[in-house]
Coordinates of C-alpha atoms in Angstrom, one line a residue:
X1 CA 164.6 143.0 128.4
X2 CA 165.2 139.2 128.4
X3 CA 163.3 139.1 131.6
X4 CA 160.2 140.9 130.6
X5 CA 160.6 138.3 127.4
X6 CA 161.1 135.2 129.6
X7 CA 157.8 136.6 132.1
X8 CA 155.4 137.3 128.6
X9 CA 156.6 133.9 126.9
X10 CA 155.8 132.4 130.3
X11 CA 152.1 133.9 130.3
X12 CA 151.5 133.2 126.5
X13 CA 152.7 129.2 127.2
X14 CA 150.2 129.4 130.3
X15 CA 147.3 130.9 128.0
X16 CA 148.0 128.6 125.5
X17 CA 148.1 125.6 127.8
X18 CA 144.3 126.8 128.8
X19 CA 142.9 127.4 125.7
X20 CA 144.6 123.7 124.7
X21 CA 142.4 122.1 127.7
X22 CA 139.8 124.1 126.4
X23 CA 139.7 123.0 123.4
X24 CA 140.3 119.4 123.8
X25 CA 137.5 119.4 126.7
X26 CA 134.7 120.9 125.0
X27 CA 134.5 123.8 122.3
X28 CA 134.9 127.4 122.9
X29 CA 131.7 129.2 123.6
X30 CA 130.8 132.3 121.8
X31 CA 132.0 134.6 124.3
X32 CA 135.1 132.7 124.2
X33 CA 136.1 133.2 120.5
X34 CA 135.6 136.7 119.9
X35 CA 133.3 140.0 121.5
X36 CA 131.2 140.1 117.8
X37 CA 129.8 136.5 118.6
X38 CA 127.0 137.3 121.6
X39 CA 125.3 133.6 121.6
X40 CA 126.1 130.0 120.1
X41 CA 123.8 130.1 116.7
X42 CA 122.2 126.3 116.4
X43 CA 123.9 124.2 114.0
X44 CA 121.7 123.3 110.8
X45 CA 121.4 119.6 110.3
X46 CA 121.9 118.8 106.4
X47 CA 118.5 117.0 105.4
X48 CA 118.7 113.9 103.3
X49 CA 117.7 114.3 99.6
X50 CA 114.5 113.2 99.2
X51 CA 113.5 111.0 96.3
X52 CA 111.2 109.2 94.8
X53 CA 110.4 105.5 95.1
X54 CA 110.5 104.9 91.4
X55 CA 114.3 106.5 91.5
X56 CA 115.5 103.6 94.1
X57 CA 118.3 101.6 93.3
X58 CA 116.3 98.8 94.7
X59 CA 112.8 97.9 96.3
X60 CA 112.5 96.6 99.4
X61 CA 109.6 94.2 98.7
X62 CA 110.0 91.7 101.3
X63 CA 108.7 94.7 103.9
X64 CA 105.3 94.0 102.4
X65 CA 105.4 90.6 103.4
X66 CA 104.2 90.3 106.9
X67 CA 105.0 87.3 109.5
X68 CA 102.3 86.3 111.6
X69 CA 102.9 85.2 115.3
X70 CA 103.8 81.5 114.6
X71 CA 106.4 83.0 111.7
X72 CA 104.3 81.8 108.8
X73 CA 103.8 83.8 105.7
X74 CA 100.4 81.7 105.2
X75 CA 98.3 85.1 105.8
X76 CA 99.8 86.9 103.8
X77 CA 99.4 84.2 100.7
X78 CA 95.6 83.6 102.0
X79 CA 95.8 87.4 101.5
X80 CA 96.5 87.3 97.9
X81 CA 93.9 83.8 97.0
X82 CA 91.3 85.8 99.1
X83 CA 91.4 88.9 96.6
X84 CA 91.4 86.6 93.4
X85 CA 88.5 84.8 95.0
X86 CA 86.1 87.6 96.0
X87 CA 86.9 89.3 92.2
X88 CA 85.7 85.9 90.9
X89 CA 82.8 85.5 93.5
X90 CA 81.7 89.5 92.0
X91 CA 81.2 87.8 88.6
X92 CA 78.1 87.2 87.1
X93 CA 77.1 83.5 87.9
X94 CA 74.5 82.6 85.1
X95 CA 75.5 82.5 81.9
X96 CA 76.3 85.4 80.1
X97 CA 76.2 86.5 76.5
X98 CA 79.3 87.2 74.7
X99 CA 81.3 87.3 71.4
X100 CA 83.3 84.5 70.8
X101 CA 84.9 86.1 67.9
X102 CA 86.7 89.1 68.7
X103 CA 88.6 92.2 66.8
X104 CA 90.6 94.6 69.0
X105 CA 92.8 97.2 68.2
X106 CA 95.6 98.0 70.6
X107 CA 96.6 101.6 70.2
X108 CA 99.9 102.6 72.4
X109 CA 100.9 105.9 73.5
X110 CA 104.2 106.8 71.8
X111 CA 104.8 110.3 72.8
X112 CA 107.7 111.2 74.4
X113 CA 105.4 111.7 78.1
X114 CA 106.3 108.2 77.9
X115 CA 109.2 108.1 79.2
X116 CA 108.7 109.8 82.2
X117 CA 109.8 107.5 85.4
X118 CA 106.7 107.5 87.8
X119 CA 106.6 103.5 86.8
X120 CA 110.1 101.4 86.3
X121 CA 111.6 101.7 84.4
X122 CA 109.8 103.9 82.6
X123 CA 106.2 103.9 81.3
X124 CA 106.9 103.3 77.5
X125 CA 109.0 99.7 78.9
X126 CA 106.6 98.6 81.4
X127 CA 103.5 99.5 78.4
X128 CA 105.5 97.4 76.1
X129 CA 106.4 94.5 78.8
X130 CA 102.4 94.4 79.5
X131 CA 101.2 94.4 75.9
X132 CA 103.2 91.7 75.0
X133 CA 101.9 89.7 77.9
X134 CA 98.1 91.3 77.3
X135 CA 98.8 89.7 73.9
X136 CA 99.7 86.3 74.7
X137 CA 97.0 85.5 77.6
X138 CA 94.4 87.5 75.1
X139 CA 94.9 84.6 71.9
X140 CA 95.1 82.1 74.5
X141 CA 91.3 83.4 76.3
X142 CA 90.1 84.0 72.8
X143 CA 91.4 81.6 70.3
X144 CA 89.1 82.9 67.2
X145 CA 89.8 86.8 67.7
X146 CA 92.2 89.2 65.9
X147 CA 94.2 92.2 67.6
X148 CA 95.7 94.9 65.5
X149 CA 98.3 97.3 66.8
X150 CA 98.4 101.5 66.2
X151 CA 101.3 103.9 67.7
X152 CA 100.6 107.5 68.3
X153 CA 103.3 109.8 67.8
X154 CA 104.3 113.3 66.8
X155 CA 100.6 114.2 66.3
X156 CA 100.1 111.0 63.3
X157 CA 99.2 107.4 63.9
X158 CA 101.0 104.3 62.7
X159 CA 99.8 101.5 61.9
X160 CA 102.0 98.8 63.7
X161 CA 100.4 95.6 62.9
X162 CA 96.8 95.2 61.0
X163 CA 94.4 92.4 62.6
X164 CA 95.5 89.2 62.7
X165 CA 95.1 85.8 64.4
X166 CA 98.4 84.7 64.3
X167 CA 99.8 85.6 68.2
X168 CA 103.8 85.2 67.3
X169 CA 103.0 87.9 64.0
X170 CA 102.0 90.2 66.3
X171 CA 104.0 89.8 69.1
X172 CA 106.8 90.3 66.6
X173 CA 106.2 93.7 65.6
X174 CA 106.4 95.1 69.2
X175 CA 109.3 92.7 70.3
X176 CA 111.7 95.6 69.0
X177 CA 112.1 98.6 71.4
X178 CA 114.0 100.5 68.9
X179 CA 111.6 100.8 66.2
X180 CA 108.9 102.1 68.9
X181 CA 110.7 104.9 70.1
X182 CA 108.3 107.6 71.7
X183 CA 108.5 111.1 70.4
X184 CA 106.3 114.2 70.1
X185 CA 102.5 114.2 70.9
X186 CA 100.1 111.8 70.5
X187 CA 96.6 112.1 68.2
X188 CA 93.6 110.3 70.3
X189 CA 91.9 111.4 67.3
X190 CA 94.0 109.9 64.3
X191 CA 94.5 106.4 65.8
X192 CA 90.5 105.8 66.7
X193 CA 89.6 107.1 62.8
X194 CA 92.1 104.7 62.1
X195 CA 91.1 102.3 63.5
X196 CA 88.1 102.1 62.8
X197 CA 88.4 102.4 59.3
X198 CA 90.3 98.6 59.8
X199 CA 87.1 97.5 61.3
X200 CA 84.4 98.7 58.9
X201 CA 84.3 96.2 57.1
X202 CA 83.9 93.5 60.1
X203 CA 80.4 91.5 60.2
X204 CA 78.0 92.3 62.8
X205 CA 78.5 89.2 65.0
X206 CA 82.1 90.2 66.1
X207 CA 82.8 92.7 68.1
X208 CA 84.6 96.0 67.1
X209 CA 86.8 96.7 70.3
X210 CA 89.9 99.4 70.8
X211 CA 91.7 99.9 73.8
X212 CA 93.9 102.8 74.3
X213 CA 96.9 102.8 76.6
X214 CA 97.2 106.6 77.2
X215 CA 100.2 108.3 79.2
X216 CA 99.8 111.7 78.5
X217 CA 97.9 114.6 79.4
X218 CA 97.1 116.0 75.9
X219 CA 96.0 115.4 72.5
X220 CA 97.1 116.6 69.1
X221 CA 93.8 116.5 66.9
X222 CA 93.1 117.9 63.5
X223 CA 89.5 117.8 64.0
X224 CA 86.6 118.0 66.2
X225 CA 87.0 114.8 67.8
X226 CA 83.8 114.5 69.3
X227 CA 82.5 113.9 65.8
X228 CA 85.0 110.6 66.0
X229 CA 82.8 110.2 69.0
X230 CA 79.9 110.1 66.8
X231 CA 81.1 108.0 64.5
X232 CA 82.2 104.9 66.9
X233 CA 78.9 105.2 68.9
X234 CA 77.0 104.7 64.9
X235 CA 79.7 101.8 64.1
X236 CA 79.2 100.3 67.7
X237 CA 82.9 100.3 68.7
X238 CA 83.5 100.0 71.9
X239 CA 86.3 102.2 73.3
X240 CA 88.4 101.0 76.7
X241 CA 91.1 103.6 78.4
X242 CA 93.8 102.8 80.7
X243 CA 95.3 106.4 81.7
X244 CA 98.8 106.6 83.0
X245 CA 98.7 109.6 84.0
X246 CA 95.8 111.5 85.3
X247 CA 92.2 111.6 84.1
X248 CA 91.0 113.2 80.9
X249 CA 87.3 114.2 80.1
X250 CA 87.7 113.0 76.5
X251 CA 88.9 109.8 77.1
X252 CA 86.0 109.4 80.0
X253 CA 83.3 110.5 77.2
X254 CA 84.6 107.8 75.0
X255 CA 84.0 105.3 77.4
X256 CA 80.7 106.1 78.9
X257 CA 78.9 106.5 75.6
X258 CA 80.9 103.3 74.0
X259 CA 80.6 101.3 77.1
X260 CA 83.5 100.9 77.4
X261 CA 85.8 101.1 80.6
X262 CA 88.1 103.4 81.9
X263 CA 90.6 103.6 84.6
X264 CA 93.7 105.3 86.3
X265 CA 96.7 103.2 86.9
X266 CA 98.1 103.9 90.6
X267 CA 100.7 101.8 90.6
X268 CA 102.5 98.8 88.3
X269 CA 100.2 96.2 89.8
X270 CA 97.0 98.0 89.5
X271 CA 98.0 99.3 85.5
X272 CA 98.3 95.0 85.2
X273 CA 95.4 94.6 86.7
X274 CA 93.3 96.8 84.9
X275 CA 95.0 95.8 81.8
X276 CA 94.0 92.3 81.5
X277 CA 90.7 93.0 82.9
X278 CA 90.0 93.4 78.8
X279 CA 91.0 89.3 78.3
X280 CA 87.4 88.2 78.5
X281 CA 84.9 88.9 76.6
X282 CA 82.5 91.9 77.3
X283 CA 79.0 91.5 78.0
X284 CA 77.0 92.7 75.3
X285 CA 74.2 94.8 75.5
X286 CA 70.6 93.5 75.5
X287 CA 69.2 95.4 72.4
X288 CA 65.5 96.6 73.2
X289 CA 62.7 94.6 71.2
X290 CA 59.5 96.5 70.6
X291 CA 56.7 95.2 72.3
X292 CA 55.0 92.5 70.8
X293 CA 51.4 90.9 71.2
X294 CA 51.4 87.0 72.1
X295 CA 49.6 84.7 69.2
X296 CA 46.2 84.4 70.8
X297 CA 47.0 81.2 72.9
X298 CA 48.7 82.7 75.5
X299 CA 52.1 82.3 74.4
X300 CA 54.5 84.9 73.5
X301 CA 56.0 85.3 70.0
X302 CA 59.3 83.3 69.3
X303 CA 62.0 85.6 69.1
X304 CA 65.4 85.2 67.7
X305 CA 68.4 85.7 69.9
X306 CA 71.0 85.2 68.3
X307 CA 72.5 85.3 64.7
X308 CA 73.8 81.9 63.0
X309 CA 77.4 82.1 61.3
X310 CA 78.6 79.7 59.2
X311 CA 82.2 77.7 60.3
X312 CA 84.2 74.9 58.5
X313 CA 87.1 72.6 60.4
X314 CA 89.7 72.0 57.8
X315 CA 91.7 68.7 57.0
X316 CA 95.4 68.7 58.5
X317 CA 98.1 68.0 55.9
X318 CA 101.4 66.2 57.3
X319 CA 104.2 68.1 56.7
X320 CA 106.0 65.0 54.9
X321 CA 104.0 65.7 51.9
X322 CA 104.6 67.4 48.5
X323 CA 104.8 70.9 48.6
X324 CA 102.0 73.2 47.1
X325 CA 101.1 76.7 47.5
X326 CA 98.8 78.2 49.9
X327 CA 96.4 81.0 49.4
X328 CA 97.4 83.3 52.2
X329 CA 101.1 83.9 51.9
X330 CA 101.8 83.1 47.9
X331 CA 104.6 80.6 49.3
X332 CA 105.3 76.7 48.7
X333 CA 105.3 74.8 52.1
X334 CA 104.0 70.9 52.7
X335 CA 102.0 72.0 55.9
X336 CA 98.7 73.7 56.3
X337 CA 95.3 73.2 56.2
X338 CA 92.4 72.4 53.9
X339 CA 89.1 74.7 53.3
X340 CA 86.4 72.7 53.6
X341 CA 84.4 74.2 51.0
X342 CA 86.6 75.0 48.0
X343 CA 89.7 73.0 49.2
X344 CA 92.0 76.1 49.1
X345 CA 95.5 75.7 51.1
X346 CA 95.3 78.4 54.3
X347 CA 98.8 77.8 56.5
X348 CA 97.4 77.9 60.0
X349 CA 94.0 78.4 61.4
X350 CA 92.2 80.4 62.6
X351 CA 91.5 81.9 59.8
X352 CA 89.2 83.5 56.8
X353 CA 89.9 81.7 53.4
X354 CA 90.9 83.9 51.2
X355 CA 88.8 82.4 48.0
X356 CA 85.5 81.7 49.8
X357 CA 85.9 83.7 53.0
X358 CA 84.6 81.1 55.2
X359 CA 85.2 81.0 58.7
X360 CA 88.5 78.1 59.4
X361 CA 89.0 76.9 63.4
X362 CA 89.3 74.1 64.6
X363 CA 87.6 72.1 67.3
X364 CA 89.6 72.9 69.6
X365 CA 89.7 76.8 69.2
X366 CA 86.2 76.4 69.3
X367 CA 85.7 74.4 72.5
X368 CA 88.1 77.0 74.1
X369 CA 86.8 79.8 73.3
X370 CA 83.2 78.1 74.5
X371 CA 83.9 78.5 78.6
X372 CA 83.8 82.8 78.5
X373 CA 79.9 81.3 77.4
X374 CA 79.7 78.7 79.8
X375 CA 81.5 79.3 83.1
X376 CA 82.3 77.3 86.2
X377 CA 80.3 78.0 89.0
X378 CA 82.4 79.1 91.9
X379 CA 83.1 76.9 94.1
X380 CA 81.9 77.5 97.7
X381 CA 84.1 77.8 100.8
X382 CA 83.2 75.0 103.8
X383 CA 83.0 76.9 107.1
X384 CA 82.7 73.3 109.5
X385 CA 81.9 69.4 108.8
X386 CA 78.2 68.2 109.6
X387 CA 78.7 65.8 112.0
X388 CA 77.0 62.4 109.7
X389 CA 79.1 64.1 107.0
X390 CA 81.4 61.5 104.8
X391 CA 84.1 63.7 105.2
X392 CA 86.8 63.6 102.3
X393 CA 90.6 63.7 104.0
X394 CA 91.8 64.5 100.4
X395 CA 91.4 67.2 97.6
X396 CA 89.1 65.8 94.6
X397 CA 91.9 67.5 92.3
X398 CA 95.3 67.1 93.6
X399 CA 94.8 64.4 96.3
X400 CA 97.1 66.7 99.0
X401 CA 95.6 66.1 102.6
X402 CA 93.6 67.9 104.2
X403 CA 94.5 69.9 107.7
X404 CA 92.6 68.3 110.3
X405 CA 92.7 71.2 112.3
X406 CA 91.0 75.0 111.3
X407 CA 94.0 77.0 112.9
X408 CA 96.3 75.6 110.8
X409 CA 95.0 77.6 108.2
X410 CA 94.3 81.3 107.9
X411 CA 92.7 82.1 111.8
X412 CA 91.0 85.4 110.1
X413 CA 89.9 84.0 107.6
X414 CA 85.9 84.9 107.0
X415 CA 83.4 83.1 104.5
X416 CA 82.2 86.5 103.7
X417 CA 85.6 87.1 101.9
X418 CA 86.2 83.8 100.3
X419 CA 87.7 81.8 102.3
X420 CA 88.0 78.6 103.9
X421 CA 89.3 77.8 107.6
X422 CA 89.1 74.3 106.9
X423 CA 90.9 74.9 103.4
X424 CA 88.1 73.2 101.8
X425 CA 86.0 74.4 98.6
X426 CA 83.2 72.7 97.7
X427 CA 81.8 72.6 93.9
X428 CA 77.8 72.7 94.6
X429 CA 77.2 70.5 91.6
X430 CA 78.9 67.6 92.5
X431 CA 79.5 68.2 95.9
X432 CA 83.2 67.5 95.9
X433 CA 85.9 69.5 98.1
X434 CA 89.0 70.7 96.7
X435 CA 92.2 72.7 98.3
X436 CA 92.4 76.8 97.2
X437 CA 95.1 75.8 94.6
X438 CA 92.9 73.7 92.6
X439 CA 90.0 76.2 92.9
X440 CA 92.4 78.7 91.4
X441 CA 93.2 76.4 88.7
X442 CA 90.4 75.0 87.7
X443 CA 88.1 78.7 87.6
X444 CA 91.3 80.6 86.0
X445 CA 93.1 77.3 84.0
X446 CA 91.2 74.3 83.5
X447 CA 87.8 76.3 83.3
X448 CA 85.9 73.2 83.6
X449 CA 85.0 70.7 86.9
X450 CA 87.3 67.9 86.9
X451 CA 84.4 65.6 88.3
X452 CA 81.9 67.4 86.4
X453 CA 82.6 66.8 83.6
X454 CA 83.3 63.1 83.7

């Protein structure tokens, strides 16, 4: 008995021994571990969860930047002034007429599809983020316009801020998130009947403009709202749409038989984009004349082309004076400004006066508001130096030099697109080069020729 033990605990140390090199060599096969396992079944690879770009902790942005061969990221900035340039060379280059005074009304989307993440952080912070921005650069393009503000929510619509001139009164009723919270459905219907009730009683030289930043995909109306369509197509509002989330027929009506313009945001850039696309002023529309017989002589009848509205520029009062009491707020305060006609107090300008209801700017907000009218002519890019050419070695504007050499530059650079090899941009009125930074600044900033004008 012990030697049959010591001869099977023998055999069991040498199987174990095997199945130990085995083991540490390589793993068993299937016919190794057991007769019920016929063939090695291949092993499934866990995939990685798949998210979505918008649920990132972070963006990789500098992997849209490309190097070119010498290491420069030139291209890629000649990439960006390129685009501004052929979006500016697409505008009309006569002059154009416009309104200079302007009434908008900004209605935002407050439902709760507004939250959703498909733009960071969400869509109801990025609106917000772009309307306060929409609403600085907007008083700053049009100095003598007024914006009112309208939330839609759980089917009603809220009046946010009525029109008003003054930029920091509006931008203080959307500075706070928490008063703005989205909830419920919105009412397409109820915020443009409301407002354009706030715009009936507008003149007929300013324009009646609403646009509508829409994130959902439906619309809680207690009418027929196409009769709201009849209505602003009779009051001649015109209605703009910028969809965040897919395309409606409704909101494309509105802006086809408005004129207005609507659009799909793809990304955060493009919803940017298409957002401050609404700073200038719209065209307007050249209103048919019935045909008319000349005077006899040849000459065709004089007619009128425009309507004449009646402006005052106020006195300035220092603010070291005695205190007195304006019209417009009820309060005592030793600043402000003097109506021209009936010598009412206003605080700021510009402004209607509340006793005669004349028009209060100033010269300034007048001259500003004068280059939408007037625009600089764009400037066009050099493609070589004439030979008996004086050439210039330095920008007209900014007095930086010149590259001598076109390679330095962008080397794919066409005219066709915009661009300069030579870096040079020539105004074709006074025949003066300047760099692509200047160009930018003076069409987009300065909106007049430096030499130009003096």
């Amino acid at each position: 008995m012990d030697e049959d033990y010591r001869h099977d605990s023998a055999e069991d140390s040498d199987v174990e021994r095997e199945l130990r090199s085995k083991t540490d060599g390589s793993r068993l096969t299937a016919s190794e571990k057991g007769k019920g396992r016929a063939a090695q079944r291949p092993t499934k690879i866990p995939k990685a969860k798949e998210i979505y770009s918008w649920e990132e902790s972070y963006t990789r942005s500098w992997d849209a930047v490309q190097e070119d061969e010498d290491g420069s990221l030139q291209q890629a900035v000649g990439e960006f002034v390129a685009r501004n340039r052929r979006k500016r060379l697409q505008a009309p280059k006569d002059a154009v007429r416009r309104t200079i005074i302007r009434h908008m009304v900004l209605i935002l989307d407050l439902s709760a599809s507004m939250m959703d993440r498909d733009m960071r952080p969400n869509r109801f912070d990025l609106s917000l983020e772009y309307a306060r921005e929409f609403v600085t650069e907007w008083f700053d393009q049009n100095p003598l316009g007024q914006i009112g503000i309208i939330g839609m929510k759980d089917g009603l619509a809220e009046r946010i801020c009525g029109l008003s001139g003054n930029p920091p009164e509006v931008l203080k009723t959307i500075a706070d998130r928490r008063a703005l919270e989205p909830s419920g459905e919105p009412s397409l219907q109820n915020a443009i009947d409301m407002s354009g009730g706030s715009m009936s009683h507008l003149p007929t030289h300013s324009s009646r403009e609403v646009l509508i930043i829409f994130g959902s995909l439906t619309t809680c109306d207690p009418g027929n709202i196409h009769d709201t369509l009849r209505r602003c197509i009779e009051d001649k509002i015109r209605v703009s749409v910028v969809a965040l989330a897919a395309e409606m027929k409704i909101c494309r009506d509105f802006c086809t038989e408005t004129g207005g313009i609507f659009g799909v945001a793809l990304n955060e850039g493009h919803f940017h984009d298409m957002l401050f696309e609404h700073v200038p002023p719209p065209a307007m529309k050249l209103s048919v004349a019935p045909k008319l017989v000349s005077n006899g002589n040849g000459a065709a009848p004089k007619v009128s082309t425009g309507d004449l509205m009646m402006m005052g520029f106020p006195t300035r009062l220092p603010g070291t004076g005695a205190a007195t009491l304006c019209v417009c707020h009820g309060i005592m305060k030793s600043d402000g400004y003097i109506c021209p006609r009936c010598s009412s107090k206003v605080c700021d300008v510009p402004t209607d006066c509340n006793i005669c209801g004349m028009v209060i700017v100033s010269a300034p907000h007048l001259a500003r508001s004068y280059h939408h009218l007037f625009p600089v002519k764009p400037y066009q890019p050099v493609k070589e130096m004439g030979l008996n050419e004086d050439i210039a070695l330095e920008c007209n504007g900014c007095g930086t030099v010149f590259p001598l050499a076109s390679h330095i530059l962008l080397a794919g650079a066409d005219v066709s697109d915009g661009l300069s090899r030579l870096g040079r941009y020539r105004c074709p009125q006074c025949r003066k080069d300047y760099c692509s930074e200047c160009d930018v600044f003076v069409h987009d900033v300065l909106h007049v020729c430096p030499t130009c004008s003096s």
